[in-house]
Short mmCIF file of C-alpha atoms and ligand atoms in Angstrom, two decimals:
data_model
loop_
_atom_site.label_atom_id
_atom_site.label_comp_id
_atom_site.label_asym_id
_atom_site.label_seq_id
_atom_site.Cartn_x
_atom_site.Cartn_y
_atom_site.Cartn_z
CA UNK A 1 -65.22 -10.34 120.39
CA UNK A 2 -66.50 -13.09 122.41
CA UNK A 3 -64.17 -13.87 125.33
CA UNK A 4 -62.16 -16.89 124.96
CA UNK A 5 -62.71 -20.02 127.33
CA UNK A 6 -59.54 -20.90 129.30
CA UNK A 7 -58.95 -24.42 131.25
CA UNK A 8 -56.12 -23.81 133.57
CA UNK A 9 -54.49 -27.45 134.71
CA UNK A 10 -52.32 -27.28 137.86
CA UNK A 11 -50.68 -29.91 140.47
CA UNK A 12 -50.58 -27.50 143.45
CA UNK A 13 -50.34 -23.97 144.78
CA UNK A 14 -52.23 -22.35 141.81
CA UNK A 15 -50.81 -18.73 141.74
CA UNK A 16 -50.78 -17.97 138.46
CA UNK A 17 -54.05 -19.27 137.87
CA UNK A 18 -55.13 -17.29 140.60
CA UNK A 19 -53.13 -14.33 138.65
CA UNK A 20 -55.10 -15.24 135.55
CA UNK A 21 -58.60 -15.47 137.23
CA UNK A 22 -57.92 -12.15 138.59
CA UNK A 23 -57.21 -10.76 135.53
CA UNK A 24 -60.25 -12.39 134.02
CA UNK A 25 -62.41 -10.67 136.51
CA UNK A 26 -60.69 -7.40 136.30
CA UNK A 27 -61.62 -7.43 132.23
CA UNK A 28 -57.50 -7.22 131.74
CA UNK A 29 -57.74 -10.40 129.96
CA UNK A 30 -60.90 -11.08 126.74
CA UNK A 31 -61.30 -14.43 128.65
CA UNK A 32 -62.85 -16.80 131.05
CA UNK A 33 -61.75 -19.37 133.26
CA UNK A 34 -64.32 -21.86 132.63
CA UNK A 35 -62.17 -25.62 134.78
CA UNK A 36 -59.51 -25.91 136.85
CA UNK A 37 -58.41 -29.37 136.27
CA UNK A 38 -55.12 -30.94 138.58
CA UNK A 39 -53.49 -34.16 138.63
CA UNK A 40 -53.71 -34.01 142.83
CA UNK A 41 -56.42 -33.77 144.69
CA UNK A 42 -54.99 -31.58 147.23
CA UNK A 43 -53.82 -29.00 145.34
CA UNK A 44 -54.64 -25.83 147.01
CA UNK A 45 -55.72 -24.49 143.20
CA UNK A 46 -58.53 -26.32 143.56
CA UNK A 47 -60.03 -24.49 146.93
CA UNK A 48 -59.12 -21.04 144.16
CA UNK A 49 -61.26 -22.28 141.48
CA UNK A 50 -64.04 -22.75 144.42
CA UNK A 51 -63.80 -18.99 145.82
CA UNK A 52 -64.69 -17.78 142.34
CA UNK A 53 -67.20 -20.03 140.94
CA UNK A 54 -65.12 -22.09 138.52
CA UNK A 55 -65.58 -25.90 138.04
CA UNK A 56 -62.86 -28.18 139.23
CA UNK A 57 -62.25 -31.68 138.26
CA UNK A 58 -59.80 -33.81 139.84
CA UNK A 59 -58.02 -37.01 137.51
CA UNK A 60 -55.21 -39.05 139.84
CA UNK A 61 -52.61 -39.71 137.42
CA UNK A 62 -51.25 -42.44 139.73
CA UNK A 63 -55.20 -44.26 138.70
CA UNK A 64 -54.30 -45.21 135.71
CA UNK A 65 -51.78 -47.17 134.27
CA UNK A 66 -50.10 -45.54 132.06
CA UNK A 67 -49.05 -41.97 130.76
CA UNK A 68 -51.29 -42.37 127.95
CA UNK A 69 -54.52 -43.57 129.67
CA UNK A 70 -54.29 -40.62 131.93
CA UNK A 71 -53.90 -37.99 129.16
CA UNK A 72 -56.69 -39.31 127.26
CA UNK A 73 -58.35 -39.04 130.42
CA UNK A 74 -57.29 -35.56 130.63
CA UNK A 75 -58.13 -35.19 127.32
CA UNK A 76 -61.99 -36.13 127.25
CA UNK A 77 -62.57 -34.37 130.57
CA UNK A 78 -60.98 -30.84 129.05
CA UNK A 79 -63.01 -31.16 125.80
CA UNK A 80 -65.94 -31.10 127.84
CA UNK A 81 -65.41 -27.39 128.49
CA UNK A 82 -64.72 -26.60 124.65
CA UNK A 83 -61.82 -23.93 125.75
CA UNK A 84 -59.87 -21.86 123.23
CA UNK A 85 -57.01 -22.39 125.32
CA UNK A 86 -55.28 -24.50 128.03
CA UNK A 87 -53.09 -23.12 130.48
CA UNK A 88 -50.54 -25.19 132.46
CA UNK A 89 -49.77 -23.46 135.86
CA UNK A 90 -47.46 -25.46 137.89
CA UNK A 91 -49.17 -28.72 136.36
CA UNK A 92 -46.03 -30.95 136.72
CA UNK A 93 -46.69 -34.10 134.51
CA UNK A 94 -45.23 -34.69 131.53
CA UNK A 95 -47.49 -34.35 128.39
CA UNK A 96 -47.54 -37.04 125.70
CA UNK A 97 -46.79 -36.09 122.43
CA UNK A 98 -50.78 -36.96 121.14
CA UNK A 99 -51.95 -34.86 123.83
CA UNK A 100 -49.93 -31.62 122.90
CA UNK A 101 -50.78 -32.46 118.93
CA UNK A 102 -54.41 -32.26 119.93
CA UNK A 103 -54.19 -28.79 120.92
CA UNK A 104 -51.07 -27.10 119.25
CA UNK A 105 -51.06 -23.42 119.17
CA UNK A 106 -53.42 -23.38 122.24
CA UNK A 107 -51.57 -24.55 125.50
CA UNK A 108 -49.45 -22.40 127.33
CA UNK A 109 -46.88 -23.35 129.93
CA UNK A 110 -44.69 -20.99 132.17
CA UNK A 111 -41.51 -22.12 133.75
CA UNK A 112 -39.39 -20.95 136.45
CA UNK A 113 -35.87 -20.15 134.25
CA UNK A 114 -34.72 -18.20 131.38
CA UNK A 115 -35.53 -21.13 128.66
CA UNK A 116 -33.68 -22.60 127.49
CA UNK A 117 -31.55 -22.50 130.49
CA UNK A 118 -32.67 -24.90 133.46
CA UNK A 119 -35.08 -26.89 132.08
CA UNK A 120 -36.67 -29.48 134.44
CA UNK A 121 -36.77 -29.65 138.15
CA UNK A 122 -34.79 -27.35 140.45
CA UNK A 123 -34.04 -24.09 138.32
CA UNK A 124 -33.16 -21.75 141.45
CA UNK A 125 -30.72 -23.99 142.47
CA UNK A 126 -29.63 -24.69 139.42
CA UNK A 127 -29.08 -21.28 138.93
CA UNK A 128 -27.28 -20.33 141.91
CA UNK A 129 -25.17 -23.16 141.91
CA UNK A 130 -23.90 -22.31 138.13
CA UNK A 131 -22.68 -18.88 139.37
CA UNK A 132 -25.45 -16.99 137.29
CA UNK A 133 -26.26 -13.26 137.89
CA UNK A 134 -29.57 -13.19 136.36
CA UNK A 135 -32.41 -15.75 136.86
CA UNK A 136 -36.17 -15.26 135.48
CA UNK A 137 -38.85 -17.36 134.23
CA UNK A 138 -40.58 -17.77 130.46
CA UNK A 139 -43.94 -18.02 128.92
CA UNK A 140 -43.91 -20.49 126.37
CA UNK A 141 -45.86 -22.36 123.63
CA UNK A 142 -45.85 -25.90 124.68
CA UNK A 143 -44.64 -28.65 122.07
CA UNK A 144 -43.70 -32.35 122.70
CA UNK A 145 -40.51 -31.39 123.72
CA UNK A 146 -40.65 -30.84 127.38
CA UNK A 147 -40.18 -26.87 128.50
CA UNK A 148 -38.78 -26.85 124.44
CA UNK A 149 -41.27 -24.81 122.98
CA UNK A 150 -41.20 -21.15 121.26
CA UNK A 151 -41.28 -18.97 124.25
CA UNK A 152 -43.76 -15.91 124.06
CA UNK A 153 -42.30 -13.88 126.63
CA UNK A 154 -39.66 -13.78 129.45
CA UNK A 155 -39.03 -11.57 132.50
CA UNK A 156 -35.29 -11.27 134.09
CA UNK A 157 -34.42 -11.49 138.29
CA UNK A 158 -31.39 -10.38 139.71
CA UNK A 159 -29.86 -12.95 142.00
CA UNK A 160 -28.39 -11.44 144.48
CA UNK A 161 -25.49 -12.70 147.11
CA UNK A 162 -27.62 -13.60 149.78
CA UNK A 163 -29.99 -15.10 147.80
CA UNK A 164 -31.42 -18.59 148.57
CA UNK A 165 -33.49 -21.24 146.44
CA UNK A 166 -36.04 -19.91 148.26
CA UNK A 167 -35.76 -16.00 148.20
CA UNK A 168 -35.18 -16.29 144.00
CA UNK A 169 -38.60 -18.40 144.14
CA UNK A 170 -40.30 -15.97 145.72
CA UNK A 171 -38.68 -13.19 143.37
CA UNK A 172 -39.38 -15.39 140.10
CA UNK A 173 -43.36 -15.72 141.27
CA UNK A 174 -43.90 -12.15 141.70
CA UNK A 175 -42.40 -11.80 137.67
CA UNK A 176 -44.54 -15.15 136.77
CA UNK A 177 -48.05 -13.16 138.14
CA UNK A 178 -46.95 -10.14 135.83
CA UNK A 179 -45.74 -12.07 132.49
CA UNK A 180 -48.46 -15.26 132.86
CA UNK A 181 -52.10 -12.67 132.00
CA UNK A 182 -49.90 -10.76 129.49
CA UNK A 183 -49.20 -13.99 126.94
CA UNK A 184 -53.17 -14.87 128.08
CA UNK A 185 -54.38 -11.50 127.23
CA UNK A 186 -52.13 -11.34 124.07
CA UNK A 187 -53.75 -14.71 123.22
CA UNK A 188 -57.27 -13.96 123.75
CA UNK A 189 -57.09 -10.50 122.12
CA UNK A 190 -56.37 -12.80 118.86
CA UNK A 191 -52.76 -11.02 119.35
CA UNK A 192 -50.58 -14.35 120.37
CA UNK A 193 -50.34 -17.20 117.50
CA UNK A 194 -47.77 -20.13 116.62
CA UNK A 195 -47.50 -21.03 113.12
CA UNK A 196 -44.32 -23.26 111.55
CA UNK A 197 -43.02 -23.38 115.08
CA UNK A 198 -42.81 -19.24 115.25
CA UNK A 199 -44.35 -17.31 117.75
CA UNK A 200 -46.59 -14.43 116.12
CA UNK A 201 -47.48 -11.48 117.86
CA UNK A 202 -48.66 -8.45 116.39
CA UNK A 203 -47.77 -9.90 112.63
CA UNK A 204 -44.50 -10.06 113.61
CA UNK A 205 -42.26 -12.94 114.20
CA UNK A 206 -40.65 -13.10 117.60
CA UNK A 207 -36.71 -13.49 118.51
CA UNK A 208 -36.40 -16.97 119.87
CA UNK A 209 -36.65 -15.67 123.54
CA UNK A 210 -39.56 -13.90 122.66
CA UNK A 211 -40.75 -10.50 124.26
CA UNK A 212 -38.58 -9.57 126.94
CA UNK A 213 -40.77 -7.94 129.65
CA UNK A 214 -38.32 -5.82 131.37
CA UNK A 215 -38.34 -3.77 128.01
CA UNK A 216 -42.40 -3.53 127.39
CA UNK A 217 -44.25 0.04 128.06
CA UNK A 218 -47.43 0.39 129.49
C1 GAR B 1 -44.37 -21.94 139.11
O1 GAR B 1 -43.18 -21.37 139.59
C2 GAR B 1 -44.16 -22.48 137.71
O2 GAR B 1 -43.25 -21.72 136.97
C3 GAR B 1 -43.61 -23.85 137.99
O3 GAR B 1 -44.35 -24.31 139.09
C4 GAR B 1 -44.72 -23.19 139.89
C5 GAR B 1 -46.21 -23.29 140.17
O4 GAR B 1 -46.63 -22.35 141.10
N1 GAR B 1 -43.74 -24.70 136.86
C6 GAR B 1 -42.82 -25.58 136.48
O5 GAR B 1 -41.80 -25.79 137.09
C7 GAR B 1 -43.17 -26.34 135.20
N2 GAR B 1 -42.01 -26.93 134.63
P1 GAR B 1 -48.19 -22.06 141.31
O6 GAR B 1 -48.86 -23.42 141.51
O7 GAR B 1 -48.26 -21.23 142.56
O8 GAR B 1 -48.69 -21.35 140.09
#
């Protein structure tokens, strides 16, 4: 099967594209990272992309003057690379609803929270704040409804009484570097599809909260 071509957009860090790369290179995932496109030039995903040979490409949102100029921006410079499948990792603009129609069924997003809990800006704290024993983060299909879409998988944290915004961060990235190549791998192994709003995987239809990872064997 020819490996799949993946465009990873980002605003910043870039972990879990780094996780993906990696699991490009290790032959985990039937795919390639062929851009790494972000919204800010100094993302630190970009110096990533660098280390491994990928093309980068840089498009200042704040350039143009509206949220639809800048996605068909985005838009023209992705099709360039002719991917399969676009992966949002930590890109933190919102999506118009002719961009995502472009490419239904082939963008990913992950966010930190057990959708459809915590949507937005601030999930730890959210979390924390509402009293809430378990905190995680989700894999999902992206649709014009902003962190709305099916989700493909989730993994759970514990939050714990000494837990800070910070400490459950850093325990819901180590989960997001695990879950993240999984949904790419399932996706590139022609194993991950969305049809009628469902999420497909392995002919079956998932539960709305999709595959729960704390309950997946090797
Ligand atoms: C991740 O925690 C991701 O879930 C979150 O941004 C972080 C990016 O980290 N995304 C969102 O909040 C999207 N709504 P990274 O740049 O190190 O991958």
């Amino acid at each position: 099967m020819m490996k799949k071509r993946i465009v990873i957009l980002v605003s910043g860090n870039g972990s879990n594209a780094q996780a993906i790369i990696d699991a490009c290179e290790a032959n985990k995932i039937n795919g390639e990272v062929v851009a790494i496109i972000s919204n800010k030039a100094e993302a630190y995903a970009l110096e990533r992309a660098k280390h491994h040979q990928i093309a980068t490409e840089t498009i200042i949102h704040s350039e143009y003057p509206d949220r639809a100029s800048f996605d068909k921006a985005l838009q023209t410079r992705i099709d360039c690379y002719q991917p399969d499948l676009i992966v949002l990792a930590g890109f933190m603009r919102i999506l118009t609803a002719d961009f995502v129609h472009q490419y239904l069924g082939r963008i990913l997003n992950i966010h930190p929270s057990l959708l459809p809990k915590y949507q937005g800006l601030n999930t730890h704290q959210r979390a924390i704040d509402n009293g809430d024993e378990v905190h995680g983060c989700s894999v999902h299909f992206v649709t014009a409804e902003l962190d709305g879409g099916p989700i493909v998988i989730q993994a759970r944290v514990s939050i714990g009484e000494n837990d800070n915004a910070s400490s459950l961060a850093s325990k819901v990235a180590k989960r997001e570097w695990q879950i993240y190549p999984i949904a790419v791998e399932w996706f590139c192994n022609n194993n991950l599809t969305l049809e009628k709003c469902q999420v497909i995987h392995n002919h079956q239809v998932l539960p709305s909260s999709g595959i729960l990872y704390d309950e997946l064997s090797d």
